Short mmCIF file of C-alpha atoms in Angstrom, two decimals:
data_model
loop_
_atom_site.label_atom_id
_atom_site.label_comp_id
_atom_site.label_asym_id
_atom_site.label_seq_id
_atom_site.Cartn_x
_atom_site.Cartn_y
_atom_site.Cartn_z
CA UNK A 21 -25.01 28.17 -8.44
CA UNK A 22 -28.81 28.38 -8.58
CA UNK A 23 -30.73 25.19 -7.73
CA UNK A 24 -32.71 25.36 -10.99
CA UNK A 25 -29.47 25.55 -13.00
CA UNK A 26 -27.79 22.80 -10.99
CA UNK A 27 -30.48 20.18 -11.65
CA UNK A 28 -31.38 21.08 -15.22
CA UNK A 29 -29.77 17.97 -16.73
CA UNK A 30 -31.27 15.33 -14.42
CA UNK A 31 -34.73 13.77 -14.28
CA UNK A 32 -36.64 14.70 -11.13
CA UNK A 33 -40.03 15.42 -9.64
CA UNK A 34 -40.52 18.64 -7.72
CA UNK A 35 -40.16 22.35 -8.26
CA UNK A 36 -36.67 23.87 -8.03
CA UNK A 37 -36.34 27.63 -7.69
CA UNK A 38 -33.53 30.16 -8.07
CA UNK A 39 -32.10 29.85 -4.55
CA UNK A 40 -28.31 29.69 -4.41
CA UNK A 41 -26.58 26.40 -3.63
CA UNK A 42 -23.17 26.91 -2.04
CA UNK A 43 -22.29 23.27 -1.26
CA UNK A 44 -23.36 19.67 -1.88
CA UNK A 45 -23.16 16.86 0.67
CA UNK A 46 -24.64 13.46 1.52
CA UNK A 47 -23.57 13.75 5.18
CA UNK A 48 -26.19 15.58 7.27
CA UNK A 49 -23.50 16.49 9.82
CA UNK A 50 -21.76 18.62 7.17
CA UNK A 51 -24.88 20.53 6.18
CA UNK A 52 -24.73 24.30 6.62
CA UNK A 53 -26.96 27.07 5.25
CA UNK A 54 -26.99 26.96 1.44
CA UNK A 55 -26.23 23.22 1.18
CA UNK A 56 -27.99 20.77 -1.13
CA UNK A 57 -28.39 17.55 0.88
CA UNK A 58 -28.45 14.32 -1.15
CA UNK A 59 -30.02 11.39 0.71
CA UNK A 60 -28.19 8.20 -0.28
CA UNK A 61 -28.18 4.74 1.25
CA UNK A 62 -24.81 4.00 2.85
CA UNK A 63 -23.20 0.81 4.12
CA UNK A 64 -24.42 1.25 7.69
CA UNK A 65 -27.12 3.91 7.48
CA UNK A 66 -29.62 5.53 5.11
CA UNK A 67 -29.42 9.24 4.42
CA UNK A 68 -33.19 9.47 4.10
CA UNK A 69 -33.41 9.03 7.87
CA UNK A 70 -31.35 12.21 8.32
CA UNK A 71 -33.37 14.55 6.11
CA UNK A 72 -35.01 16.26 9.15
CA UNK A 73 -31.57 16.83 10.68
CA UNK A 74 -30.27 18.25 7.37
CA UNK A 75 -33.20 20.69 7.22
CA UNK A 76 -32.62 21.67 10.85
CA UNK A 77 -28.94 22.33 10.04
CA UNK A 78 -29.92 24.76 7.29
CA UNK A 79 -30.14 22.70 4.09
CA UNK A 80 -31.34 24.83 1.18
CA UNK A 81 -32.80 21.86 -0.72
CA UNK A 82 -33.08 18.07 -0.58
CA UNK A 83 -32.51 15.43 -3.25
CA UNK A 84 -34.04 12.04 -2.41
CA UNK A 85 -35.64 8.97 -3.93
CA UNK A 86 -39.07 9.89 -2.58
CA UNK A 87 -38.80 8.55 0.96
CA UNK A 88 -38.78 11.98 2.54
CA UNK A 89 -41.03 13.99 4.90
CA UNK A 90 -43.58 16.41 3.55
CA UNK A 91 -42.44 19.94 4.13
CA UNK A 92 -42.71 23.40 2.64
CA UNK A 93 -39.58 24.65 4.39
CA UNK A 94 -37.26 23.68 1.50
CA UNK A 95 -37.71 22.17 -1.98
CA UNK A 96 -37.48 18.37 -2.01
CA UNK A 97 -36.65 16.97 -5.43
CA UNK A 98 -37.33 13.29 -6.04
CA UNK A 99 -35.08 11.20 -8.28
CA UNK A 100 -34.98 7.50 -9.11
CA UNK A 101 -31.33 7.06 -8.10
CA UNK A 102 -29.83 9.71 -5.76
CA UNK A 103 -26.24 8.46 -6.32
CA UNK A 104 -26.60 8.77 -10.08
CA UNK A 105 -28.11 12.23 -9.73
CA UNK A 106 -25.38 13.25 -7.27
CA UNK A 107 -22.70 12.35 -9.82
CA UNK A 108 -24.30 14.59 -12.46
CA UNK A 109 -24.87 17.59 -10.22
CA UNK A 110 -21.42 17.31 -8.59
CA UNK A 111 -19.74 17.55 -12.00
CA UNK A 112 -22.02 20.46 -12.88
CA UNK A 113 -21.33 22.24 -9.59
CA UNK A 114 -17.53 21.98 -9.91
CA UNK A 115 -17.43 22.91 -13.60
CA UNK A 116 -16.90 19.41 -15.07
CA UNK A 117 -13.11 19.61 -14.57
CA UNK A 118 -12.30 16.18 -16.06
CA UNK A 119 -13.30 17.46 -19.52
CA UNK A 120 -10.22 19.70 -19.47
CA UNK A 121 -7.87 17.08 -17.99
CA UNK A 122 -6.17 13.86 -19.04
CA UNK A 123 -7.62 11.17 -16.75
CA UNK A 124 -6.17 7.67 -16.46
CA UNK A 125 -8.40 5.20 -14.59
CA UNK A 126 -6.85 2.01 -13.20
CA UNK A 127 -9.09 -0.90 -12.25
CA UNK A 128 -8.65 -4.57 -11.35
CA UNK A 129 -8.52 -6.74 -8.25
CA UNK A 130 -4.80 -6.37 -7.58
CA UNK A 131 -2.08 -4.00 -8.75
CA UNK A 132 -4.12 -0.77 -8.95
CA UNK A 133 -1.98 1.15 -6.46
CA UNK A 134 1.31 -0.08 -7.92
CA UNK A 135 0.31 0.76 -11.50
CA UNK A 136 -0.94 4.18 -10.41
CA UNK A 137 2.35 4.90 -8.61
CA UNK A 138 4.47 3.67 -11.55
CA UNK A 139 2.64 5.73 -14.17
CA UNK A 140 2.60 8.80 -11.91
CA UNK A 141 6.37 8.55 -11.50
CA UNK A 142 6.91 8.16 -15.26
CA UNK A 143 4.76 11.21 -16.03
CA UNK A 144 6.30 13.37 -13.31
CA UNK A 145 9.83 12.41 -14.38
CA UNK A 146 9.01 13.23 -18.00
CA UNK A 147 7.88 16.72 -16.99
CA UNK A 148 4.09 16.33 -17.00
CA UNK A 149 2.29 17.80 -13.98
CA UNK A 150 0.37 14.90 -12.47
CA UNK A 151 -1.71 13.95 -9.45
CA UNK A 152 -2.86 10.58 -8.13
CA UNK A 153 -5.91 9.35 -6.29
CA UNK A 154 -6.31 5.95 -4.68
CA UNK A 155 -5.65 3.74 -1.70
CA UNK A 156 -2.61 5.76 -0.60
CA UNK A 157 -4.57 9.04 -0.76
CA UNK A 158 -4.87 12.14 -2.95
CA UNK A 159 -1.52 13.32 -4.33
CA UNK A 160 -1.42 17.04 -5.11
CA UNK A 161 1.45 19.47 -5.74
CA UNK A 162 1.46 20.21 -2.00
CA UNK A 163 1.62 16.57 -0.85
CA UNK A 164 -0.51 13.53 -0.06
CA UNK A 165 -3.91 13.77 1.65
CA UNK A 166 -5.66 10.68 3.03
CA UNK A 167 -9.18 10.11 1.68
CA UNK A 168 -10.30 6.88 3.37
CA UNK A 169 -11.55 5.46 0.05
CA UNK A 170 -9.93 3.90 -3.01
CA UNK A 171 -12.33 6.03 -5.05
CA UNK A 172 -14.19 8.79 -3.16
CA UNK A 173 -17.88 9.63 -3.56
CA UNK A 174 -18.66 11.81 -6.57
CA UNK A 175 -18.94 15.07 -4.59
CA UNK A 176 -15.42 14.80 -3.13
CA UNK A 177 -14.06 13.39 -6.37
CA UNK A 178 -15.24 16.30 -8.50
CA UNK A 179 -13.94 18.76 -5.90
CA UNK A 180 -10.52 17.06 -6.01
CA UNK A 181 -10.47 17.24 -9.80
CA UNK A 182 -11.25 20.95 -9.62
CA UNK A 183 -8.46 21.41 -7.06
CA UNK A 184 -5.94 19.89 -9.46
CA UNK A 185 -7.24 21.85 -12.41
CA UNK A 186 -7.01 25.16 -10.55
CA UNK A 187 -3.44 24.26 -9.56
CA UNK A 188 -2.50 23.75 -13.21
CA UNK A 189 -2.25 19.95 -12.91
CA UNK A 190 -3.86 18.53 -16.04
CA UNK A 191 -3.05 14.82 -15.55
CA UNK A 192 -4.57 12.50 -12.96
CA UNK A 193 -3.91 8.78 -12.50
CA UNK A 194 -6.67 7.36 -10.32
CA UNK A 195 -7.67 3.98 -8.97
CA UNK A 196 -11.27 3.09 -9.80
CA UNK A 197 -12.86 0.41 -7.63
CA UNK A 198 -15.73 -1.85 -8.62
CA UNK A 199 -17.78 -0.31 -5.82
CA UNK A 200 -17.23 3.13 -7.34
CA UNK A 201 -18.35 1.93 -10.76
CA UNK A 202 -21.50 0.27 -9.41
CA UNK A 203 -22.32 3.28 -7.22
CA UNK A 204 -21.95 5.87 -10.01
CA UNK A 205 -19.09 7.71 -8.31
CA UNK A 206 -17.17 8.11 -11.60
CA UNK A 207 -20.09 8.36 -14.04
CA UNK A 208 -19.24 11.97 -14.83
CA UNK A 209 -15.48 11.61 -14.94
CA UNK A 210 -14.27 11.67 -18.55
CA UNK A 211 -11.63 8.93 -18.59
CA UNK A 212 -9.11 9.08 -21.44
CA UNK A 213 -7.14 5.89 -20.69
CA UNK A 214 -8.52 2.92 -18.76
CA UNK A 215 -6.14 0.23 -17.46
CA UNK A 216 -7.24 -3.32 -16.53
CA UNK A 217 -4.83 -5.25 -14.29
CA UNK A 218 -6.64 -8.52 -13.49
CA UNK A 219 -9.79 -10.03 -12.01
CA UNK A 220 -9.79 -12.63 -9.24
CA UNK A 221 -12.33 -13.46 -6.48
CA UNK A 222 -12.71 -10.45 -4.17
CA UNK A 223 -15.58 -8.25 -2.93
CA UNK A 224 -18.06 -11.05 -3.62
CA UNK A 225 -19.86 -10.06 -0.43
CA UNK A 226 -20.82 -6.92 -2.38
CA UNK A 227 -21.16 -8.18 -5.97
CA UNK A 228 -22.54 -11.67 -5.28
CA UNK A 229 -20.56 -13.55 -7.93
CA UNK A 230 -17.67 -13.15 -10.37
CA UNK A 231 -19.91 -12.32 -13.33
CA UNK A 232 -21.40 -9.32 -11.53
CA UNK A 233 -17.92 -8.32 -10.37
CA UNK A 234 -16.66 -8.48 -13.96
CA UNK A 235 -19.62 -6.50 -15.29
CA UNK A 236 -18.90 -3.77 -12.74
CA UNK A 237 -15.32 -3.47 -14.01
CA UNK A 238 -16.42 -3.69 -17.64
CA UNK A 239 -18.48 -0.50 -17.28
CA UNK A 240 -15.29 1.57 -17.22
CA UNK A 241 -14.18 0.25 -20.61
CA UNK A 242 -17.57 0.28 -22.32
CA UNK A 243 -17.97 3.99 -21.58
CA UNK A 244 -14.68 4.87 -23.31
CA UNK A 245 -15.17 6.89 -26.49
CA UNK A 246 -13.82 5.60 -29.81
CA UNK A 247 -10.82 7.94 -29.65
CA UNK A 248 -9.85 6.87 -26.11
CA UNK A 249 -7.52 4.01 -25.10
CA UNK A 250 -7.83 0.84 -23.04
CA UNK A 251 -4.71 -0.87 -21.67
CA UNK A 252 -5.47 -4.55 -21.04
CA UNK A 253 -3.54 -7.30 -19.23
CA UNK A 254 -3.54 -9.99 -21.92
CA UNK A 255 -2.54 -12.68 -19.39
CA UNK A 256 -5.88 -12.40 -17.58
CA UNK A 257 -8.74 -14.74 -18.60
CA UNK A 258 -11.15 -11.80 -18.83
CA UNK A 259 -8.97 -9.82 -21.25
CA UNK A 260 -10.55 -11.14 -24.45
CA UNK A 261 -14.05 -10.37 -23.20
CA UNK A 262 -13.07 -6.77 -22.52
CA UNK A 263 -11.34 -6.33 -25.88
CA UNK A 264 -14.36 -7.68 -27.76
CA UNK A 265 -16.84 -5.54 -25.79
CA UNK A 266 -15.43 -2.05 -26.32
CA UNK A 267 -15.29 0.50 -29.11
CA UNK A 268 -12.12 2.25 -27.92
CA UNK A 269 -8.68 1.40 -29.26
CA UNK A 270 -6.62 -0.83 -27.00
CA UNK A 271 -3.08 -1.89 -26.16
CA UNK A 272 -2.42 -5.27 -24.57
CA UNK A 273 0.46 -6.14 -22.26
CA UNK A 274 1.57 -9.34 -20.57
CA UNK A 275 4.00 -12.21 -20.38
CA UNK A 276 2.15 -13.71 -23.34
CA UNK A 277 4.19 -13.02 -26.47
CA UNK A 278 0.98 -12.26 -28.37
CA UNK A 279 0.54 -9.14 -26.24
CA UNK A 280 1.45 -5.82 -27.86
CA UNK A 281 3.93 -5.17 -25.02
CA UNK A 282 5.74 -8.22 -23.63
CA UNK A 283 9.15 -9.25 -22.25
CA UNK A 284 11.63 -10.97 -24.54
CA UNK A 285 14.03 -11.34 -21.63
CA UNK A 286 13.56 -11.02 -17.86
CA UNK A 287 15.72 -11.53 -14.76
CA UNK A 288 14.23 -11.53 -11.26
CA UNK A 289 16.34 -11.30 -8.09
CA UNK A 290 15.76 -10.32 -4.46
CA UNK A 291 17.31 -6.94 -5.36
CA UNK A 292 15.00 -6.11 -8.25
CA UNK A 293 13.96 -6.83 -11.83
CA UNK A 294 15.68 -6.41 -15.18
CA UNK A 295 13.89 -7.00 -18.48
CA UNK A 296 13.82 -6.23 -22.19
CA UNK A 297 10.31 -5.37 -23.34
CA UNK A 298 9.21 -5.44 -26.95
CA UNK A 299 6.59 -3.00 -28.22
CA UNK A 300 6.12 -3.31 -31.96
CA UNK A 301 9.59 -2.69 -33.44
CA UNK A 302 10.94 -1.08 -30.25
CA UNK A 303 12.88 -2.56 -27.31
CA UNK A 304 12.45 -0.99 -23.87
CA UNK A 305 15.05 -1.75 -21.19
CA UNK A 306 13.70 -2.13 -17.65
CA UNK A 307 15.87 -1.94 -14.53
CA UNK A 308 13.73 -1.67 -11.40
CA UNK A 309 13.91 -2.17 -7.65
CA UNK A 310 10.44 -3.75 -7.75
CA UNK A 311 10.39 -7.50 -7.07
CA UNK A 312 8.81 -10.39 -8.93
CA UNK A 313 6.96 -11.20 -12.12
CA UNK A 314 3.71 -9.63 -10.92
CA UNK A 315 5.51 -6.31 -10.51
CA UNK A 316 6.94 -6.58 -14.01
CA UNK A 317 3.32 -6.91 -15.14
CA UNK A 318 2.47 -3.74 -13.21
CA UNK A 319 5.46 -1.96 -14.79
CA UNK A 320 4.27 -3.00 -18.25
CA UNK A 321 0.81 -1.55 -17.54
CA UNK A 322 2.38 1.79 -16.64
CA UNK A 323 4.74 1.66 -19.63
CA UNK A 324 1.90 0.88 -22.07
CA UNK A 325 -0.16 3.79 -20.77
CA UNK A 326 2.84 6.13 -20.93
CA UNK A 327 3.57 5.10 -24.52
CA UNK A 328 -0.04 5.83 -25.48
CA UNK A 329 0.38 9.30 -23.95
CA UNK A 330 3.44 10.03 -26.08
CA UNK A 331 6.16 9.62 -23.44
CA UNK A 332 9.45 8.66 -25.10
CA UNK A 333 11.14 5.31 -24.49
CA UNK A 334 14.25 6.98 -23.05
CA UNK A 335 12.11 8.93 -20.59
CA UNK A 336 10.30 5.74 -19.56
CA UNK A 337 13.56 3.81 -19.08
CA UNK A 338 15.06 6.59 -16.98
CA UNK A 339 11.93 6.98 -14.83
CA UNK A 340 11.59 3.26 -14.04
CA UNK A 341 15.27 2.96 -13.18
CA UNK A 342 15.08 5.84 -10.70
CA UNK A 343 11.77 4.90 -9.13
CA UNK A 344 11.68 4.18 -5.40
CA UNK A 345 9.80 1.14 -4.02
CA UNK A 346 6.05 1.65 -3.80
CA UNK A 347 4.89 2.48 -0.26
CA UNK A 348 3.37 -0.56 1.42
CA UNK A 349 3.91 -2.84 -1.57
CA UNK A 350 6.70 -5.34 -0.82
CA UNK A 351 8.33 -2.46 0.99
CA UNK A 352 11.58 -3.34 2.71
CA UNK A 353 11.52 -1.81 6.19
CA UNK A 354 14.81 -1.08 7.92
CA UNK A 355 14.94 -2.98 11.20
CA UNK A 356 17.54 -3.64 13.88
CA UNK A 357 17.10 -7.39 13.56
CA UNK A 358 18.62 -10.21 11.52
CA UNK A 359 17.14 -11.02 8.13
CA UNK A 360 14.79 -8.83 6.06
CA UNK A 361 11.35 -7.41 6.91
CA UNK A 362 8.76 -6.54 4.25
CA UNK A 363 5.29 -5.05 4.60
CA UNK A 364 2.69 -5.54 1.89
CA UNK A 365 -0.97 -4.66 1.39
CA UNK A 366 -1.87 -8.12 -0.01
CA UNK A 367 -5.21 -9.27 1.38
CA UNK A 368 -6.62 -11.76 -1.14
CA UNK A 369 -5.70 -15.34 -2.17
CA UNK A 370 -4.56 -14.23 -5.64
CA UNK A 371 -2.33 -11.48 -4.20
CA UNK A 372 -0.91 -14.00 -1.72
CA UNK A 373 -0.14 -16.58 -4.40
CA UNK A 374 1.59 -14.04 -6.64
CA UNK A 375 3.61 -12.56 -3.79
CA UNK A 376 4.65 -15.85 -2.17
CA UNK A 377 5.43 -17.67 -5.42
CA UNK A 378 7.53 -14.75 -6.67
CA UNK A 379 9.42 -14.56 -3.39
CA UNK A 380 10.07 -18.30 -3.35
CA UNK A 381 11.70 -18.05 -6.78
CA UNK A 382 13.88 -15.14 -5.66
CA UNK A 383 15.18 -16.71 -2.44
CA UNK A 384 17.44 -19.65 -1.73
CA UNK A 385 16.10 -22.88 -0.24
CA UNK A 386 17.73 -22.18 3.12
CA UNK A 387 15.75 -18.94 3.59
CA UNK A 388 13.13 -19.21 6.33
CA UNK A 389 9.94 -17.32 5.54
CA UNK A 390 7.83 -16.07 8.48
CA UNK A 391 4.41 -14.53 7.85
CA UNK A 392 2.13 -12.31 9.93
CA UNK A 393 -1.39 -11.88 8.58
CA UNK A 394 -5.08 -11.62 9.42
CA UNK A 395 -8.35 -11.08 7.56
CA UNK A 396 -10.80 -8.20 7.56
CA UNK A 397 -14.17 -8.48 9.24
CA UNK A 398 -17.50 -8.13 7.40
CA UNK A 399 -15.81 -9.14 4.16
CA UNK A 400 -15.54 -12.36 2.08
CA UNK A 401 -15.24 -15.06 4.72
CA UNK A 402 -14.56 -17.75 2.09
CA UNK A 403 -11.11 -16.40 1.27
CA UNK A 404 -9.80 -16.72 4.84
CA UNK A 405 -8.97 -20.42 4.78
CA UNK A 406 -7.54 -20.06 1.25
CA UNK A 407 -5.09 -17.43 2.46
CA UNK A 408 -4.05 -19.74 5.30
CA UNK A 409 -3.40 -22.58 2.84
CA UNK A 410 -1.13 -20.36 0.75
CA UNK A 411 0.73 -19.02 3.78
CA UNK A 412 1.27 -22.58 5.05
CA UNK A 413 2.47 -23.73 1.62
CA UNK A 414 5.29 -21.18 1.49
CA UNK A 415 5.99 -20.16 5.11
CA UNK A 416 8.05 -21.91 7.77
CA UNK A 417 5.69 -20.40 10.34
CA UNK A 418 2.59 -18.16 10.32
CA UNK A 419 1.34 -15.71 12.95
CA UNK A 420 -2.42 -15.17 12.77
CA UNK A 421 -3.58 -11.80 14.07
CA UNK A 422 -6.04 -8.92 13.80
CA UNK A 423 -6.59 -6.97 10.57
CA UNK A 424 -9.53 -4.53 10.61
CA UNK A 425 -12.12 -6.79 12.31
CA UNK A 426 -14.78 -4.07 11.98
CA UNK A 427 -18.02 -5.37 13.52
CA UNK A 428 -17.08 -9.05 13.42
CA UNK A 429 -15.69 -11.03 16.35
CA UNK A 430 -11.92 -11.54 15.98
CA UNK A 431 -12.16 -15.11 17.29
CA UNK A 432 -14.65 -16.01 14.54
CA UNK A 433 -12.41 -14.49 11.87
CA UNK A 434 -9.36 -16.37 13.16
CA UNK A 435 -11.34 -19.62 13.38
CA UNK A 436 -12.14 -19.29 9.67
CA UNK A 437 -8.45 -18.72 8.92
CA UNK A 438 -7.30 -21.69 11.01
CA UNK A 439 -9.52 -24.07 9.02
CA UNK A 440 -7.11 -23.64 6.12
CA UNK A 441 -4.09 -25.06 7.98
CA UNK A 442 -3.39 -28.77 7.74
CA UNK A 443 -0.43 -28.73 10.16
CA UNK A 444 0.50 -26.85 13.31
CA UNK A 445 3.17 -24.43 12.05
CA UNK A 446 1.16 -21.41 13.15
CA UNK A 447 0.05 -19.55 16.23
CA UNK A 448 -2.76 -17.12 16.97
CA UNK A 449 -1.80 -13.80 18.57
CA UNK A 450 -4.83 -11.46 18.29
CA UNK A 451 -2.90 -8.31 19.26
CA UNK A 452 -1.17 -7.30 16.02
CA UNK A 453 1.69 -5.43 17.68
CA UNK A 454 2.44 -8.45 19.85
CA UNK A 455 2.25 -10.77 16.83
CA UNK A 456 4.78 -8.68 14.90
CA UNK A 457 7.22 -8.29 17.80
CA UNK A 458 6.99 -12.05 18.51
CA UNK A 459 7.79 -12.79 14.87
CA UNK A 460 10.70 -10.32 14.89
CA UNK A 461 12.22 -12.10 17.91
CA UNK A 462 12.14 -15.41 16.02
CA UNK A 463 14.19 -14.12 13.08
CA UNK A 464 17.75 -15.09 12.21
CA UNK A 465 20.12 -14.16 9.39
CA UNK A 466 18.31 -16.47 6.98
CA UNK A 467 14.83 -15.14 7.80
CA UNK A 468 12.45 -13.05 5.74
CA UNK A 469 9.43 -11.70 7.62
CA UNK A 470 6.34 -10.80 5.59
CA UNK A 471 3.77 -8.62 7.37
CA UNK A 472 0.69 -8.67 5.19
CA UNK A 473 -2.65 -6.94 4.86
CA UNK A 474 -2.12 -3.33 5.90
CA UNK A 475 0.91 -1.93 4.07
CA UNK A 476 0.93 1.81 4.75
CA UNK A 477 -2.44 1.82 6.55
CA UNK A 478 -2.25 3.82 9.76
CA UNK A 479 -5.28 2.46 11.61
CA UNK A 480 -7.11 -0.60 12.89
CA UNK A 481 -10.82 -0.54 12.12
CA UNK A 482 -12.54 -1.96 15.21
CA UNK A 483 -16.29 -1.61 15.29
CA UNK A 484 -17.03 1.61 13.43
CA UNK A 485 -13.94 3.36 14.83
CA UNK A 486 -10.53 3.69 13.19
CA UNK A 487 -7.91 3.45 15.94
CA UNK A 488 -4.40 4.78 15.12
CA UNK A 489 -2.06 1.89 14.35
CA UNK A 490 0.83 1.24 11.93
CA UNK A 491 2.78 -1.95 11.16
CA UNK A 492 5.73 0.20 10.11
CA UNK A 493 5.72 2.13 13.40
CA UNK A 494 5.65 -1.17 15.32
CA UNK A 495 8.78 -2.29 13.45
CA UNK A 496 10.51 1.04 14.14
CA UNK A 497 9.59 0.87 17.84
CA UNK A 498 11.06 -2.64 18.02
CA UNK A 499 14.28 -1.41 16.44
CA UNK A 500 14.53 1.52 18.83
CA UNK A 501 13.97 -0.75 21.83
CA UNK A 502 16.50 -3.36 20.69
#
């Protein structure tokens, strides 16, 4: 595509010409001849510092916010917000694929991955070709590809949408993070259905406070056209504010009987969930392997979205009944040890409280709960002691360990966690593999071991390097060695 054509719908200073643009990137290392390099500020570096390298690597043109060298080698176009401009030109470059697709965007602090997986399974089972994009990766007809982001940058996102479209997949269920909304990654994705799961304190190191966090999420719903649909968790305190702030039609779900979709009967056991849901004059029977009230809420989100897409009740019931557990979400891992072992991605106080309280209701008093957890570095430090308090409240014993320390000292992270304990029913074992194997050795027939924070993640982020590591592989290795 010609540079002049590519930038025709954005505001810029500079003179574009008819040179061909064969690729777009914000990573100077990926620049090759014909590439448009967009200089954006990242978490650890600023792309404007790499403009000379991009030109040296063969960039055909540069898009920046004005902080760029003077050169006549290539056109440099200046824009107010390079991320915003990148979203527009990425959609243009890849043919605006979302306009021809049915896009479901899922946002909220917790539950995004579970809701995405549930709705994907319902759609696939009902015969609709569907992909997913989120924490677990990019699901295409040929399998799952890891992306490293909940919601990728706009360039990769538009390319993924085009990939699905060319493969004849016209439905995508995608997680949309608050970071993505604030950083314009999804500005040019035409969302048809937006789902709100909940909002609790998280990412405040990025947003500053809950009001800014809420406003970031709200953007997704305020951009919905009148003929689009919002699916809102009516149990959440922010639900009413969303409903009153949007022009789109909406469906509410929740335990609250005033919600459009709600349970009239529910039974929760350690083996799964059974419920009767009412939606207007209809009853929907739920029989699922997923555990706890919070997962019933996630199921209702998926069901509400499916109903709005015209999926029949019988198809929904059949899909939910035959759905496997969600990878890394209260996933029971087979282990040659007494008791049961679960891994879960929970890494916030709200997720902890929902998980632990649900599990305590499902298990008998004589069950001994052991917990392995840590906290990420360079993230909200205030939540660390809160997570310890919740673990201590429900667990017989806690094992504090490493969980993506990034550029923060592990001892400092663990010291913040320890402040939340009032007793001494915990130990600190920084090496995560050692912490898990130590916990496994302490199990008996009445034990349940919860290994929290990573779920299906296959790395430890130490410094700026992701080192291969998997909780699930550690459990399997223990079993094989037993």
